């Protein structure tokens, strides 16, 4: 198995040294194979989201290292880590983090506005992504006017804007029904097989876990067999 | 290279200004109010300063009055010899002056001078002091040179009648008699405090109007020799002439500025309060106090925006709001001061001295003042929005987004 990204003995401690210190992740080592769909299972608060943040370079480990194609990234500058996020990683957040005042298209186009792609081109690409997810009738709706499922699809479309190598999805099925979940998983599977997209998904939904190529279970911040 | 990206960021920032309408409107409104208040006061302040400087240039170096029993008393004409003999005095010339009520709360300044001495010292020939007509000469009686403000009052009182050189103006003397004067010249001085409401005539005519005895004057205007230190000359006069009170040019300016300065301080305080409102408002909607703004920064960072990209967006947002608020505030202040005459504010700022300025409010506007108004409006807004955004942008996106 060729690991595109891996974590080696990573720890993440929030509020270190304070009375509210939390060991969110404890000594976790994990390999994510290129082109595979890897799932992280476990109850709420087990550290799944924190592992995703570490692998997605949204935070640095308190201890240990994260490697992207064998290049150690934890110690690199924020500028470089931001560049990697911009060019190679897509995110589907559990809380979605859509900007309610913006339309679907404007939200989806956001990742491309900090590149040299023109705004018009970015919005045309955003329309393509949204149309592919069945949102062609909601392109100019403000996301505050959309249903939970529609908002999730906007979030998914946004995660694919930069044609990422790695897609990180945190509870992607949390606000959509089973049928839509299956559609979403089929879409991601198709992208994985056709484009070699690596998918890392955190979920406690059995449908999602059963669909993945590899499953890791977490408990109290650690991986369990 | 990179131009499209900056264009995208600017476009996104401008979009934010329009999308967060309530926030934008609140900030712009508060900025308009604070800039308007400061601008209105500044234009008056600059006008007062300009007039004071002009008055100082045109007026005497020193004024000598007589104090008797602690009160100002008529100065005997014999003082002229003593004053002229004091080292450093180039010219000492008597003045007879006072105010006459023209009704409606308006006052005009009547000043009687020695025509040849005064004319020589202020340079009435070969200069631009006279707008039209001529200055007084030693043989003139019941003739006057007036400021533009006097003509304005006359035109307002006698609509349809041509007013200018050769027109007659009757003044009610202190004894109740009516004395008719002929206008022979009009001042064109830039200084409104000095000449706009001024009637300049000969000493005897002024004495008659103001009811002063024959061998006295109100005060002496003195000009010092070039290069002389005014305070030293004032000290010599003070020590050599009993009962003399000497006012230097600086002391006169200071007396006017103290009155203005105290009131301007209250306006400045009001401005500070308004500006603090802008800053607090901006700070609240752009800091960690606003979850929405904080999360937006975290999201942009997570999606690959560099810290400078985030700052660029926030900077353009603030610049747009700041320029808009400051421009509307400055424009409103210009309309309020220069077109509407700064009602209420001018009376408050200038106090009693404004009552003497029947001809108009001293107003001035300059590029440095406009620049200052923009800077004090925009810089605090930039700081209040960009600094919190920068703090969030340098924090890990995970921490900003999840608030952990």
Coordinates of C-alpha atoms in Angstrom, one line a residue:
Chain A
X1 CA 0.0 0.0 0.0
X2 CA 1.4 3.4 -1.0
X3 CA 0.5 6.0 1.7
X4 CA -0.3 9.4 0.3
X5 CA -0.6 10.8 3.8
X6 CA 0.3 9.4 7.2
X7 CA 0.4 10.4 10.8
X8 CA 3.1 9.0 13.0
X9 CA 2.6 8.9 16.8
X10 CA 0.6 12.1 16.8
X11 CA -0.8 13.7 19.9
X12 CA -3.1 16.7 20.0
X13 CA -3.6 18.3 23.4
X14 CA -5.8 21.3 23.6
X15 CA -5.3 23.9 26.4
X16 CA -2.0 22.2 27.3
X17 CA -1.0 23.2 30.9
X18 CA -4.3 24.7 31.7
X19 CA -7.0 23.2 34.0
X20 CA -9.1 22.5 30.9
X21 CA -6.4 20.5 29.2
X22 CA -7.9 17.9 26.8
X23 CA -6.0 15.0 25.2
X24 CA -8.0 14.9 22.0
X25 CA -5.6 12.5 20.2
X26 CA -3.1 10.2 21.9
X27 CA -0.3 8.6 20.1
X28 CA -2.1 7.8 16.9
X29 CA -0.3 6.4 13.8
X30 CA -2.3 6.0 10.7
X31 CA -1.6 5.4 7.0
X32 CA -4.0 6.6 4.3
X33 CA -3.5 4.8 1.0
X34 CA -3.7 6.7 -2.2
X35 CA -7.0 6.3 -4.1
X36 CA -8.7 4.5 -1.3
X37 CA -11.7 5.4 0.8
X38 CA -10.6 5.3 4.4
X39 CA -13.2 5.6 7.2
X40 CA -12.8 6.7 10.8
X41 CA -15.4 5.3 13.1
X42 CA -16.1 5.8 16.7
X43 CA -18.5 7.6 19.1
X44 CA -18.8 11.4 19.4
X45 CA -15.8 12.9 21.2
X46 CA -13.5 10.0 20.3
X47 CA -11.1 12.3 18.3
X48 CA -12.2 11.6 14.7
X49 CA -12.6 15.3 13.8
X50 CA -9.2 16.1 15.4
X51 CA -7.5 13.4 13.4
X52 CA -9.1 14.9 10.2
X53 CA -7.9 18.3 11.2
X54 CA -4.4 17.0 11.6
X55 CA -4.4 15.1 8.3
X56 CA -6.0 18.1 6.6
X57 CA -3.3 20.4 8.0
X58 CA -5.8 22.6 9.8
X59 CA -3.8 22.2 13.0
X60 CA -0.4 21.0 14.0
X61 CA 0.1 18.0 16.2
X62 CA 1.3 18.7 19.8
X63 CA 3.7 15.8 19.3
X64 CA 4.4 13.5 16.4
X65 CA 4.5 14.1 12.6
X66 CA 2.2 14.2 9.6
X67 CA 3.7 13.2 6.2
X68 CA 2.3 14.0 2.8
X69 CA 4.0 11.7 0.3
X70 CA 6.8 11.2 2.8
X71 CA 7.4 14.9 3.3
X72 CA 7.0 15.9 6.9
X73 CA 4.5 18.8 7.1
X74 CA 4.0 19.5 10.8
X75 CA 7.1 21.7 11.1
X76 CA 6.6 23.6 7.8
X77 CA 5.5 27.2 7.7
X78 CA 1.8 28.1 7.7
X79 CA 2.3 29.6 4.2
X80 CA 3.3 26.2 2.8
X81 CA 0.6 24.3 4.7
X82 CA -2.0 26.8 3.4
X83 CA -0.7 26.2 -0.2
X84 CA -1.1 22.5 0.3
X85 CA -4.6 22.9 1.5
X86 CA -5.4 25.3 -1.4
X87 CA -4.0 23.0 -4.1
X88 CA -4.4 19.4 -2.8
X89 CA -7.1 19.0 -0.1
X90 CA -10.8 19.4 -0.2
X91 CA -12.9 19.7 3.0
X92 CA -16.5 18.7 3.8
X93 CA -17.0 20.1 7.3
X94 CA -19.5 18.6 9.8
X95 CA -20.8 22.1 10.5
X96 CA -20.5 22.9 6.8
X97 CA -19.3 26.5 7.4
X98 CA -21.2 28.0 4.5
X99 CA -21.6 31.8 4.4
X100 CA -25.3 32.3 4.7
X101 CA -25.3 35.7 2.9
X102 CA -23.7 34.2 -0.2
X103 CA -25.5 32.3 -2.9
X104 CA -24.7 28.6 -3.6
X105 CA -22.5 29.5 -6.5
X106 CA -20.6 32.2 -4.5
X107 CA -20.0 29.8 -1.7
X108 CA -18.8 27.1 -4.0
X109 CA -16.5 29.5 -5.9
X110 CA -14.8 30.7 -2.7
X111 CA -11.7 28.3 -2.9
X112 CA -10.9 29.7 -6.4
X113 CA -11.1 33.4 -5.5
X114 CA -7.7 33.2 -3.9
X115 CA -6.1 31.9 -7.1
X116 CA -5.5 33.4 -10.4
X117 CA -8.7 32.1 -11.8
X118 CA -11.1 34.9 -12.7
X119 CA -14.2 35.3 -10.7
X120 CA -16.4 34.5 -13.8
X121 CA -14.5 31.3 -14.5
X122 CA -14.7 30.3 -10.8
X123 CA -18.4 30.8 -10.8
X124 CA -18.8 28.9 -14.0
X125 CA -16.9 26.0 -12.5
X126 CA -18.9 26.3 -9.4
X127 CA -22.1 26.0 -11.5
X128 CA -20.7 22.8 -13.1
X129 CA -20.0 21.3 -9.7
X130 CA -23.4 22.2 -8.3
X131 CA -25.2 20.9 -11.5
X132 CA -23.3 17.6 -11.2
X133 CA -24.8 17.3 -7.7
X134 CA -28.4 18.1 -8.9
X135 CA -28.4 21.7 -7.6
X136 CA -29.0 23.4 -11.0
X137 CA -32.2 24.9 -9.7
X138 CA -30.6 26.3 -6.6
X139 CA -27.6 28.1 -8.1
X140 CA -28.6 31.6 -7.2
X141 CA -30.3 30.8 -3.9
X142 CA -28.6 32.1 -0.8
X143 CA -27.6 29.1 1.3
X144 CA -29.7 30.3 4.2
X145 CA -32.7 29.6 2.0
X146 CA -31.7 26.0 1.3
X147 CA -32.6 22.8 3.1
X148 CA -30.0 20.9 5.2
X149 CA -29.5 18.4 2.4
X150 CA -29.0 21.1 -0.2
X151 CA -26.6 22.9 2.0
X152 CA -24.6 19.7 2.4
X153 CA -24.4 19.4 -1.4
X154 CA -23.2 22.9 -1.7
X155 CA -20.5 22.0 0.9
X156 CA -19.6 18.9 -1.2
X157 CA -19.4 21.0 -4.4
X158 CA -17.1 23.5 -2.7
X159 CA -14.8 20.7 -1.5
X160 CA -14.3 19.6 -5.1
X161 CA -13.6 23.0 -6.5
X162 CA -9.8 22.7 -6.4
X163 CA -9.9 19.1 -7.9
X164 CA -8.2 17.8 -4.7
X165 CA -6.0 14.7 -4.4
X166 CA -7.4 14.2 -0.9
X167 CA -10.9 14.8 0.2
X168 CA -11.6 15.0 3.9
X169 CA -15.2 14.6 5.0
X170 CA -16.5 14.9 8.5
X171 CA -19.8 13.3 9.0
X172 CA -20.9 13.9 5.4
X173 CA -24.2 12.1 5.9
X174 CA -25.2 13.9 9.1
X175 CA -27.8 16.2 7.4
X176 CA -28.9 14.1 4.4
X177 CA -31.2 11.2 4.1
X178 CA -30.2 7.6 3.2
X179 CA -30.9 7.9 -0.5
X180 CA -28.9 11.1 -0.8
X181 CA -26.1 9.5 1.3
X182 CA -25.9 6.6 -1.2
X183 CA -25.8 9.1 -4.1
X184 CA -23.0 11.0 -2.4
X185 CA -21.0 7.8 -1.6
X186 CA -21.4 6.7 -5.2
X187 CA -20.1 10.1 -6.5
X188 CA -17.1 9.9 -4.2
X189 CA -16.4 6.3 -5.1
X190 CA -16.6 7.2 -8.8
X191 CA -14.1 10.0 -8.3
X192 CA -11.8 7.8 -6.3
X193 CA -11.8 5.1 -9.0
X194 CA -11.6 7.5 -12.0
X195 CA -9.3 10.2 -10.7
X196 CA -7.5 8.5 -7.9
X197 CA -9.1 10.7 -5.3
X198 CA -8.2 9.7 -1.8
X199 CA -11.1 10.0 0.6
X200 CA -10.9 10.2 4.4
X201 CA -14.2 10.2 6.0
X202 CA -15.2 10.4 9.7
X203 CA -18.6 9.0 10.5
X204 CA -20.6 6.8 12.8
X205 CA -23.1 6.0 10.1
X206 CA -22.8 2.2 9.3
X207 CA -23.7 2.9 5.6
X208 CA -20.6 5.1 5.3
X209 CA -18.4 2.8 7.2
X210 CA -19.4 -0.3 5.3
X211 CA -18.8 1.5 2.0
X212 CA -15.2 2.3 2.7
X213 CA -12.1 0.3 1.7
X214 CA -10.5 0.5 5.1
X215 CA -11.9 1.4 8.6
X216 CA -10.2 2.7 11.6
X217 CA -12.0 2.8 14.9
X218 CA -11.3 5.4 17.5
X219 CA -12.0 5.5 21.2
X220 CA -11.0 8.2 23.7
X221 CA -8.5 9.7 21.3
X222 CA -6.8 6.5 20.4
X223 CA -7.1 3.9 17.6
X224 CA -8.6 0.6 18.7
X225 CA -8.6 -2.7 16.9
Chain B
X1 CA 0.5 37.6 -12.5
X2 CA -1.7 37.7 -9.4
X3 CA -3.8 40.6 -10.6
X4 CA -6.9 38.4 -11.1
X5 CA -6.5 37.1 -7.5
X6 CA -6.4 40.7 -6.1
X7 CA -9.3 41.6 -8.3
X8 CA -11.2 38.6 -6.9
X9 CA -10.4 39.6 -3.3
X10 CA -11.5 43.2 -3.9
X11 CA -14.6 42.0 -5.5
X12 CA -15.3 39.7 -2.6
X13 CA -14.7 42.5 -0.1
X14 CA -17.0 44.9 -1.9
X15 CA -19.6 42.1 -2.0
X16 CA -19.3 41.8 1.7
X17 CA -20.0 45.5 2.2
X18 CA -23.2 45.2 0.3
X19 CA -24.2 41.8 1.8
X20 CA -23.8 42.9 5.4
X21 CA -26.0 45.9 4.8
X22 CA -27.0 46.5 8.4
X23 CA -23.4 46.4 9.6
X24 CA -22.2 48.5 6.8
X25 CA -25.0 51.1 7.3
X26 CA -24.3 51.3 11.0
X27 CA -20.6 51.9 10.5
X28 CA -21.0 54.4 7.7
X29 CA -23.7 56.3 9.6
X30 CA -21.5 56.6 12.7
X31 CA -18.6 57.7 10.5
X32 CA -20.6 60.3 8.7
X33 CA -21.7 61.8 12.0
X34 CA -18.2 61.8 13.5
X35 CA -16.5 63.2 10.4
X36 CA -19.3 65.8 9.9
X37 CA -18.9 67.0 13.5
X38 CA -15.1 67.2 13.3
X39 CA -15.1 68.7 9.8
X40 CA -17.6 71.4 10.6
X41 CA -15.6 72.4 13.7
X42 CA -12.3 72.2 11.8
X43 CA -13.4 74.4 8.9
X44 CA -14.4 77.1 11.5
X45 CA -11.2 76.6 13.4
X46 CA -9.2 77.0 10.3
X47 CA -11.2 80.1 9.4
X48 CA -10.5 81.6 12.8
X49 CA -6.8 80.8 12.6
X50 CA -6.6 82.3 9.1
X51 CA -8.4 85.4 10.2
X52 CA -6.3 85.8 13.4
X53 CA -3.1 85.4 11.3
X54 CA -4.3 88.0 8.8
X55 CA -5.4 90.3 11.6
X56 CA -2.0 89.9 13.3
X57 CA -0.3 90.8 10.0
X58 CA -2.5 93.9 9.4
X59 CA -2.9 95.0 12.9
X60 CA -0.6 96.9 15.3
X61 CA 2.2 95.1 17.2
X62 CA 1.1 96.5 20.5
X63 CA -2.0 98.2 21.9
X64 CA -1.6 100.5 24.9
X65 CA -4.6 101.3 27.0
X66 CA -5.1 103.3 30.2
X67 CA -6.3 101.6 33.4
X68 CA -7.8 103.8 36.0
X69 CA -9.1 102.3 39.2
X70 CA -8.8 98.9 37.6
X71 CA -11.0 99.8 34.7
X72 CA -10.2 100.9 31.1
X73 CA -10.2 104.7 30.8
X74 CA -9.8 107.2 27.9
X75 CA -6.1 107.7 27.1
X76 CA -4.9 111.4 27.1
X77 CA -3.4 112.4 23.7
X78 CA -0.3 113.6 25.6
X79 CA 0.8 110.0 25.9
X80 CA 1.8 110.0 22.2
X81 CA 5.0 111.9 22.9
X82 CA 6.0 109.6 25.8
X83 CA 5.1 106.4 23.8
X84 CA 7.0 107.6 20.7
X85 CA 10.1 108.3 22.8
X86 CA 10.3 104.8 24.1
X87 CA 13.2 102.8 22.6
X88 CA 12.0 100.4 19.9
X89 CA 8.7 102.2 19.1
X90 CA 8.4 103.1 15.4
X91 CA 5.0 104.6 15.5
X92 CA 2.4 105.3 18.2
X93 CA -1.0 106.5 16.8
X94 CA -4.2 107.1 18.7
X95 CA -7.4 105.2 18.0
X96 CA -11.0 106.0 19.0
X97 CA -13.2 102.9 18.7
X98 CA -16.3 101.3 19.9
X99 CA -19.4 99.5 18.8
X100 CA -22.7 100.8 17.7
X101 CA -25.9 98.8 17.7
X102 CA -27.6 98.5 14.4
X103 CA -30.5 96.5 15.7
X104 CA -31.3 92.8 15.4
X105 CA -28.4 91.9 17.7
X106 CA -25.9 93.3 15.2
X107 CA -23.0 95.4 16.2
X108 CA -20.6 97.4 14.0
X109 CA -17.2 98.5 14.9
X110 CA -16.4 102.2 14.5
X111 CA -12.8 103.2 14.6
X112 CA -11.4 106.7 14.3
X113 CA -7.7 107.0 13.3
X114 CA -5.1 109.5 12.3
X115 CA -5.5 109.1 8.6
X116 CA -2.0 109.9 7.4
X117 CA -0.3 107.9 10.2
X118 CA -2.6 104.9 9.9
X119 CA -2.7 105.0 6.1
X120 CA 1.1 105.0 5.9
X121 CA 1.7 102.2 8.4
X122 CA -0.9 99.8 7.0
X123 CA 0.1 100.6 3.4
X124 CA -3.1 101.9 1.9
X125 CA -1.5 103.0 -1.3
X126 CA 0.1 100.6 -3.7
X127 CA -1.3 97.6 -1.9
X128 CA -4.5 95.6 -2.2
X129 CA -6.0 96.6 1.1
X130 CA -8.5 98.9 -0.7
X131 CA -11.1 97.1 -2.8
X132 CA -12.3 100.4 -4.3
X133 CA -12.4 104.1 -3.6
X134 CA -9.6 105.7 -1.5
X135 CA -8.3 105.8 2.0
X136 CA -9.0 108.7 4.4
X137 CA -6.9 111.8 4.4
X138 CA -6.3 114.3 7.2
X139 CA -8.9 116.7 6.0
X140 CA -11.8 114.2 5.8
X141 CA -14.7 114.7 8.2
X142 CA -17.8 112.5 8.3
X143 CA -16.3 110.2 5.7
X144 CA -15.7 106.6 6.1
X145 CA -13.9 103.5 4.7
X146 CA -15.9 100.4 5.3
X147 CA -15.7 96.6 5.2
X148 CA -17.7 94.5 2.7
X149 CA -19.9 93.4 5.6
X150 CA -21.2 97.0 6.1
X151 CA -22.2 97.2 2.4
X152 CA -23.9 93.8 2.7
X153 CA -26.0 95.1 5.6
X154 CA -26.9 98.3 3.7
X155 CA -27.9 96.3 0.6
X156 CA -30.1 94.1 2.8
X157 CA -31.7 97.1 4.4
X158 CA -32.2 99.2 1.3
X159 CA -33.2 96.7 -1.3
X160 CA -33.1 98.1 -4.8
X161 CA -30.9 101.1 -3.9
X162 CA -27.4 101.1 -5.3
X163 CA -24.9 101.0 -2.5
X164 CA -21.2 101.8 -2.8
X165 CA -18.7 104.6 -3.0
X166 CA -20.5 107.9 -2.5
X167 CA -23.4 106.4 -0.6
X168 CA -24.5 108.0 2.6
X169 CA -24.7 106.1 5.9
X170 CA -26.2 107.8 9.0
X171 CA -25.1 106.7 12.4
X172 CA -26.9 107.5 15.7
X173 CA -24.4 109.2 18.0
X174 CA -24.3 108.6 21.7
X175 CA -26.1 111.9 22.3
X176 CA -28.9 110.7 20.1
X177 CA -28.2 112.9 17.1
X178 CA -28.0 111.5 13.6
X179 CA -24.7 112.0 11.8
X180 CA -24.4 111.3 8.1
X181 CA -21.3 109.8 6.7
X182 CA -20.2 109.4 3.1
X183 CA -18.6 106.2 2.1
X184 CA -15.3 106.9 0.3
X185 CA -13.6 103.5 0.2
X186 CA -14.1 99.8 0.7
X187 CA -11.7 97.3 2.3
X188 CA -10.7 94.2 0.5
X189 CA -8.9 92.6 3.4
X190 CA -8.9 88.9 3.7
X191 CA -9.4 89.3 7.4
X192 CA -13.0 89.3 8.3
X193 CA -12.4 89.9 11.9
X194 CA -10.4 93.0 11.1
X195 CA -12.3 94.7 8.4
X196 CA -15.6 93.1 7.4
X197 CA -17.7 94.9 10.0
X198 CA -15.4 97.9 10.4
X199 CA -16.2 101.5 9.8
X200 CA -13.0 103.5 9.7
X201 CA -13.2 107.3 10.0
X202 CA -11.3 110.2 11.4
X203 CA -10.7 110.7 15.1
X204 CA -13.0 113.7 15.6
X205 CA -16.0 112.0 13.8
X206 CA -15.5 108.8 15.8
X207 CA -15.3 110.8 19.1
X208 CA -18.6 112.5 18.1
X209 CA -20.3 109.2 17.4
X210 CA -19.0 107.4 20.4
X211 CA -19.2 110.3 22.8
X212 CA -15.6 110.6 23.7
X213 CA -14.0 113.8 25.0
X214 CA -11.9 115.9 22.7
X215 CA -8.4 115.4 24.0
X216 CA -8.5 111.7 24.5
X217 CA -8.6 108.4 22.6
X218 CA -9.6 104.8 23.4
X219 CA -6.1 103.4 23.0
X220 CA -2.8 103.7 21.1
X221 CA -1.8 101.4 18.4
X222 CA 2.0 100.9 18.3
X223 CA 4.3 99.5 15.7
X224 CA 7.7 98.4 16.8
X225 CA 11.0 99.0 15.0
X226 CA 11.9 96.0 12.8
X227 CA 13.7 93.3 14.7
X228 CA 12.6 94.5 18.1
X229 CA 11.4 92.0 20.6
X230 CA 7.7 93.0 21.2
X231 CA 7.8 91.7 24.8
X232 CA 10.8 93.9 25.6
X233 CA 9.1 97.0 24.1
X234 CA 6.0 96.1 26.1
X235 CA 8.0 95.8 29.3
X236 CA 9.6 99.2 28.7
X237 CA 6.2 100.9 28.2
X238 CA 4.8 99.2 31.2
X239 CA 7.6 100.3 33.4
X240 CA 7.9 103.9 32.0
X241 CA 4.2 104.9 31.8
X242 CA 2.1 104.6 34.9
X243 CA -1.4 103.3 34.4
X244 CA -0.5 101.8 31.0
X245 CA -1.8 98.3 30.1
X246 CA 0.1 96.9 27.2
X247 CA -1.4 94.2 25.0
X248 CA 0.9 92.4 22.5
X249 CA -0.3 90.9 19.3
X250 CA 0.2 87.4 20.7
X251 CA -1.8 88.2 23.8
X252 CA -4.7 89.4 21.7
X253 CA -4.7 86.3 19.6
X254 CA -4.4 84.1 22.7
X255 CA -7.4 85.8 24.3
X256 CA -9.5 85.0 21.3
X257 CA -8.2 81.5 21.0
X258 CA -8.9 80.7 24.7
X259 CA -12.6 81.5 24.1
X260 CA -12.6 79.4 21.0
X261 CA -10.4 76.7 22.4
X262 CA -12.6 75.9 25.4
X263 CA -15.6 75.4 23.2
X264 CA -13.7 73.5 20.6
X265 CA -12.6 71.1 23.3
X266 CA -16.2 70.1 24.0
X267 CA -16.8 69.5 20.2
X268 CA -13.6 67.4 20.1
X269 CA -14.9 65.4 23.1
X270 CA -18.2 64.8 21.2
X271 CA -16.2 63.7 18.2
X272 CA -14.1 61.3 20.2
X273 CA -17.3 59.7 21.6
X274 CA -18.7 59.3 18.2
X275 CA -15.4 57.9 16.8
X276 CA -15.2 55.5 19.7
X277 CA -18.7 54.3 18.7
X278 CA -17.4 53.6 15.2
X279 CA -14.4 51.8 16.6
X280 CA -16.4 49.7 19.0
X281 CA -19.0 48.9 16.4
X282 CA -16.3 47.8 13.9
X283 CA -14.4 45.9 16.6
X284 CA -17.5 44.1 17.7
X285 CA -18.5 42.9 14.3
X286 CA -15.0 42.0 13.2
X287 CA -13.4 40.4 16.2
X288 CA -13.7 37.1 18.1
X289 CA -16.7 38.8 19.6
X290 CA -18.5 38.2 16.3
X291 CA -18.6 34.4 15.7
X292 CA -19.7 35.0 12.1
X293 CA -16.7 37.1 11.2
X294 CA -14.3 34.8 13.1
X295 CA -15.7 31.7 11.4
X296 CA -15.5 33.4 8.0
X297 CA -11.8 34.0 8.5
X298 CA -11.2 30.4 9.7
X299 CA -13.1 29.1 6.7
X300 CA -11.1 31.2 4.3
X301 CA -7.9 30.0 5.8
X302 CA -9.0 26.4 5.7
X303 CA -9.9 26.8 2.0
X304 CA -6.4 28.0 1.3
X305 CA -6.4 31.8 1.7
X306 CA -3.2 33.2 2.9
X307 CA -3.1 35.5 5.9
X308 CA -2.4 38.4 3.6
X309 CA -5.4 37.5 1.5
X310 CA -7.6 37.7 4.5
X311 CA -6.1 41.0 5.5
X312 CA -6.5 42.4 2.0
X313 CA -10.2 41.5 2.1
X314 CA -10.8 43.2 5.5
X315 CA -8.7 46.2 4.5
X316 CA -10.7 46.8 1.3
X317 CA -13.9 46.4 3.3
X318 CA -12.8 49.0 5.8
X319 CA -11.4 51.3 3.2
X320 CA -14.6 51.2 1.3
X321 CA -16.7 51.9 4.4
X322 CA -14.2 54.5 5.7
X323 CA -13.9 56.4 2.4
X324 CA -17.7 56.4 2.0
X325 CA -18.4 57.5 5.5
X326 CA -15.6 60.1 5.5
X327 CA -16.5 61.5 2.1
X328 CA -20.2 61.9 3.0
X329 CA -19.2 63.3 6.4
X330 CA -16.8 65.9 4.8
X331 CA -19.4 66.8 2.1
X332 CA -22.1 67.3 4.7
X333 CA -19.7 69.5 6.8
X334 CA -18.9 71.6 3.7
X335 CA -22.6 72.1 2.9
X336 CA -23.4 72.7 6.6
X337 CA -20.6 75.3 7.1
X338 CA -20.2 77.0 3.7
X339 CA -23.8 76.9 2.5
X340 CA -25.9 76.8 5.6
X341 CA -23.5 78.9 7.7
X342 CA -23.0 76.3 10.4
X343 CA -26.2 77.2 12.4
X344 CA -25.9 76.5 16.2
X345 CA -22.3 75.2 15.9
X346 CA -20.8 78.5 14.9
X347 CA -22.6 80.4 17.6
X348 CA -21.5 77.8 20.1
X349 CA -17.8 77.7 19.0
X350 CA -17.3 81.4 18.4
X351 CA -19.5 82.7 21.3
X352 CA -19.5 86.4 21.7
X353 CA -16.9 87.1 19.0
X354 CA -19.3 85.7 16.5
X355 CA -21.8 88.4 17.4
X356 CA -19.3 90.9 16.1
X357 CA -18.9 89.2 12.8
X358 CA -22.0 90.3 11.1
X359 CA -20.5 90.0 7.7
X360 CA -20.0 86.3 7.9
X361 CA -18.5 83.2 9.5
X362 CA -14.7 82.8 9.3
X363 CA -14.4 79.6 7.3
X364 CA -11.4 78.0 5.6
X365 CA -10.7 74.7 4.0
X366 CA -7.4 73.2 3.0
X367 CA -5.9 70.0 1.7
X368 CA -4.2 69.2 5.0
X369 CA -7.5 69.5 6.9
X370 CA -9.3 67.3 4.4
X371 CA -6.4 64.8 4.6
X372 CA -6.6 64.8 8.4
X373 CA -10.3 64.2 8.4
X374 CA -9.9 61.2 6.1
X375 CA -7.0 59.8 8.2
X376 CA -8.8 60.1 11.5
X377 CA -11.9 58.5 10.0
X378 CA -10.2 55.6 8.2
X379 CA -7.2 54.7 10.3
X380 CA -9.1 53.8 13.4
X381 CA -11.6 51.8 11.4
X382 CA -8.7 49.9 9.7
X383 CA -7.1 49.1 13.0
X384 CA -10.4 48.0 14.5
X385 CA -11.1 45.6 11.7
X386 CA -7.8 44.5 10.3
X387 CA -6.1 43.7 13.6
X388 CA -8.7 41.3 14.9
X389 CA -8.9 39.6 11.4
X390 CA -5.1 39.3 11.5
X391 CA -5.2 37.7 15.0
X392 CA -7.8 35.2 13.7
X393 CA -5.8 34.6 10.5
X394 CA -2.6 33.7 12.3
X395 CA -4.5 31.3 14.5
X396 CA -4.9 27.7 13.3
X397 CA -8.0 27.3 11.2
X398 CA -9.1 24.3 13.4
X399 CA -9.0 26.5 16.5
X400 CA -10.9 29.4 14.8
X401 CA -13.5 27.2 13.2
X402 CA -14.2 24.9 16.1
X403 CA -13.5 27.5 18.8
X404 CA -11.5 24.9 20.8

